[in-house]
């Protein structure tokens, strides 16, 4: 599978010089790949039988797992890209975040691409996924705004990532081109940030159309900004998790100091969101709802305690100077973001819609498998383009050995 | 001319002629149905059943009250479905009908989430599905006819005409009824006003009309956020570029302090 050193002498005749199979199979990755394959089977099944038989969707529940998880959760999982690029290119001392940013933008690219592919299977007529871009649509629709932002942001992500491939090339003109790209990259990054502030907030706007049909525990007059702010918090929080797992798996350095520097910002954003959410509930006169014994109330408390209170406490405390503290805090931030999306998409709306919805096995397999697939693809990129991990001179000459299974 | 319908629930006798006419005109297939505790049949509207008469039997002061409610799309003046449609497939036509262009629809099903009345229904059982709902017999109106349900109603419970005139008629009937009607034209303000309106002789909560619905135009719920996007993007740009200027300046000062001078 892996190329031998003999091929390197023939490289100049190839248009793209890349060692495609530095990637190594391990038992852990094999398991993820198996799940990925299962998702592919579920996807093909859905294509042949249609949405009704393949999923639990019905007229009472138009948006299920494939929309709420595969789009509304997966997009903010890709918020690492714009948040870390912002830190890298626009904040003082940002250049220290170069290698964290490389992992952030490749992860974001995988997340956004994965979202686009998954969404194609969720919509009723998959081959029309590109129609809103090609034929235009409705400027009034938040979904249309998201479609365009995601499409344009994918282009930005391409330019943010292409240098990893360029660095592998031998030809001088490629390097000259890459050098020129670096000069204008902050421009791309800025566009990426602007597109991101738009579509991360619009993902919240999506649900605002339901108005006060939404459960009072999650109703918020400016849900769009709640979604945007929690996306930013996740961009940093999830990065701590990715850094933690990557450094353990590939035995590379975990940048405790750099991430600890960002931790209070995440905690601060979450504190602001928590106060704003409670304040908005109080203004609506719904604060009493948090003590009404219902299943929804338990889910709300779970979200608030685990997704806000706990990470705020960890990331403001001295625990943020340890890898364990950062990874735990970051994981809780991410889970809190996921809980908010799931609660808004399912818990807060199912009663209002009178929804009957149980996800089917293919539906769950697709979502789980596609998510597993994104992790495998991440490892493929990291191992194929080692400059994602750090300066080449600091790396072993041997192909990366995945060790953390 | 913006047409609409006025449904006088006091005149409806529950014959379901409208249901049958709707199926016939729109060439909709029959469905396997079951009976519930009431005589609503089919139990729910679907992609193949755009209108139903919903029976609701309630006990009021020891008296059994049975009501019939003609359901279906209310053809909002400012439809939520139109505003959220990603493909621009849904349109409020000049003649009052809210129609779906199947060639444009990609099947995102956002209209189902947006509609406060739960009207759009999807062909989930099809491999290449379409979003379906009452289109106010758009083609019949264009040909100078009434919608099929209104044309077939034997007791004139479904009146078709210009919305303004129907609204005036509704108020006239309520005033002339001396308490026979509930003093409320459903659809005058619901969801910001709808083209299909109801008057009722029984309190509305004895019918299956959604009495919890907002009186604001639903598209405004998302528009209030969408219209702030330019300001949001502008602030993000100012913040980013401001911070960039600060970072560059700080880097330059630090370099000077180290004695190296400007790089």
XYZ file of C-alpha atoms in Angstrom, chain A residues 130-322:
193
model
C -26.629 22.286 -5.936
C -29.739 23.938 -7.419
C -29.869 26.873 -4.983
C -26.315 27.748 -6.030
C -26.780 27.167 -9.756
C -30.294 28.464 -10.280
C -30.564 30.849 -7.354
C -33.352 30.838 -4.852
C -34.982 32.907 -2.199
C -32.975 35.652 -0.503
C -35.499 35.680 2.332
C -34.684 32.108 3.326
C -32.073 31.514 6.049
C -31.424 28.137 4.462
C -30.536 29.801 1.151
C -28.164 32.117 2.973
C -26.526 29.113 4.660
C -26.218 27.253 1.343
C -24.369 30.157 -0.268
C -22.158 30.823 2.756
C -21.169 27.180 3.010
C -20.449 26.993 -0.707
C -18.264 30.112 -0.630
C -16.623 29.096 2.630
C -15.615 25.772 1.068
C -13.658 27.779 -1.509
C -11.988 29.739 1.290
C -11.163 26.486 3.086
C -9.594 25.161 -0.108
C -7.157 28.075 -0.177
C -6.505 27.794 3.547
C -5.522 24.155 3.107
C -3.865 23.978 -0.298
C -0.479 25.110 1.057
C -0.123 21.735 2.816
C -0.185 20.101 -0.614
C 1.997 22.782 -2.168
C 4.662 22.191 0.471
C 4.978 18.626 -0.782
C 5.822 19.716 -4.299
C 9.292 20.081 -5.775
C 8.662 22.529 -8.599
C 9.805 26.073 -7.874
C 6.815 27.728 -9.537
C 4.483 25.915 -7.158
C 6.403 27.398 -4.272
C 6.327 30.847 -5.822
C 2.575 30.499 -6.224
C 2.250 29.268 -2.667
C 4.285 32.215 -1.474
C 1.975 34.589 -3.330
C -1.031 32.845 -1.789
C 0.418 33.391 1.678
C 0.537 37.123 1.007
C -3.167 37.329 0.284
C -4.273 34.578 2.665
C -5.385 37.019 5.400
C -7.897 38.289 2.835
C -9.319 34.814 2.387
C -9.342 34.349 6.145
C -11.289 37.576 6.576
C -13.855 36.467 4.004
C -14.075 33.125 5.803
C -14.734 34.863 9.110
C -17.456 37.040 7.615
C -19.124 34.080 5.910
C -18.935 32.141 9.156
C -20.527 34.822 11.309
C -23.351 34.805 8.773
C -24.111 31.120 8.457
C -23.441 30.130 12.068
C -26.024 32.681 13.154
C -28.389 31.720 10.345
C -28.425 28.153 11.621
C -30.148 29.596 14.679
C -32.374 31.787 12.518
C -33.685 28.585 10.918
C -35.606 27.730 14.051
C -36.827 31.253 14.741
C -39.552 30.728 12.109
C -41.350 28.584 14.693
C -41.611 31.639 16.962
C -43.168 30.902 20.313
C -44.354 27.501 19.231
C -40.944 26.521 20.565
C -40.733 25.279 24.158
C -40.220 28.277 26.514
C -37.090 26.645 27.932
C -35.320 27.167 24.608
C -37.258 30.033 23.098
C -34.929 32.988 22.699
C -35.750 36.161 20.788
C -32.247 36.157 19.275
C -31.556 32.488 18.865
C -29.321 33.358 15.906
C -26.793 35.102 18.142
C -26.996 32.312 20.721
C -26.067 29.887 17.951
C -23.279 32.128 16.656
C -21.720 32.609 20.095
C -21.903 28.929 21.010
C -20.310 28.147 17.619
C -17.394 30.420 18.453
C -17.047 28.811 21.869
C -17.100 25.407 20.175
C -14.483 26.516 17.659
C -12.063 26.876 20.558
C -13.471 24.094 22.750
C -13.488 21.438 20.050
C -9.950 22.473 19.084
C -8.818 21.547 22.596
C -10.318 18.096 22.072
C -8.801 17.700 18.602
C -5.412 18.853 19.888
C -5.678 16.499 22.853
C -6.565 13.473 20.770
C -4.156 14.286 17.929
C -1.238 14.793 20.282
C -1.971 11.573 22.129
C -2.518 9.574 18.960
C 0.485 10.851 17.041
C 2.690 11.485 20.062
C 3.135 15.143 19.196
C 3.352 18.156 21.437
C 0.165 19.411 23.109
C 0.230 23.204 23.146
C -1.083 23.673 26.677
C 0.015 27.288 26.928
C -1.509 28.387 23.635
C -4.837 26.714 24.313
C -4.958 27.834 27.945
C -4.659 31.375 26.628
C -7.889 30.912 24.680
C -9.783 29.053 27.415
C -11.040 32.127 29.326
C -12.488 33.500 26.089
C -14.562 30.365 25.613
C -15.649 30.417 29.230
C -16.448 34.110 28.963
C -18.571 33.653 25.843
C -20.461 30.792 27.470
C -21.034 32.858 30.626
C -22.460 35.646 28.524
C -24.720 33.241 26.603
C -25.931 31.609 29.822
C -26.798 34.946 31.400
C -28.467 36.105 28.192
C -30.528 32.942 27.923
C -31.674 33.176 31.533
C -32.308 36.891 31.182
C -34.397 36.390 28.044
C -36.421 33.723 29.834
C -36.945 36.041 32.772
C -38.115 38.848 30.478
C -40.625 36.482 28.912
C -41.752 35.512 32.406
C -40.740 31.922 31.801
C -38.006 31.534 34.399
C -40.366 29.485 36.553
C -40.388 26.863 33.801
C -36.995 25.589 34.911
C -38.590 24.131 38.046
C -41.631 22.553 36.396
C -41.123 18.791 36.587
C -41.073 17.661 32.957
C -38.694 15.598 30.844
C -37.817 18.788 28.989
C -36.775 20.444 32.248
C -34.381 17.592 33.033
C -32.838 17.906 29.566
C -32.530 21.660 30.040
C -30.742 21.240 33.355
C -28.471 18.621 31.843
C -27.556 20.997 29.028
C -26.981 23.961 31.327
C -24.992 22.127 33.998
C -22.811 20.023 31.696
C -22.596 22.364 28.739
C -22.275 25.707 30.490
C -21.630 25.588 34.256
C -19.057 22.777 34.190
C -16.917 24.041 31.271
C -17.099 27.623 32.552
C -15.805 26.424 35.923
C -13.040 24.313 34.356
C -11.854 26.784 31.734
C -11.736 29.751 34.133
C -9.906 27.722 36.778
C -6.273 26.646 37.014
C -7.292 23.333 35.478
C -6.922 25.047 32.112
C -3.157 24.846 32.419
C -3.301 21.071 32.190
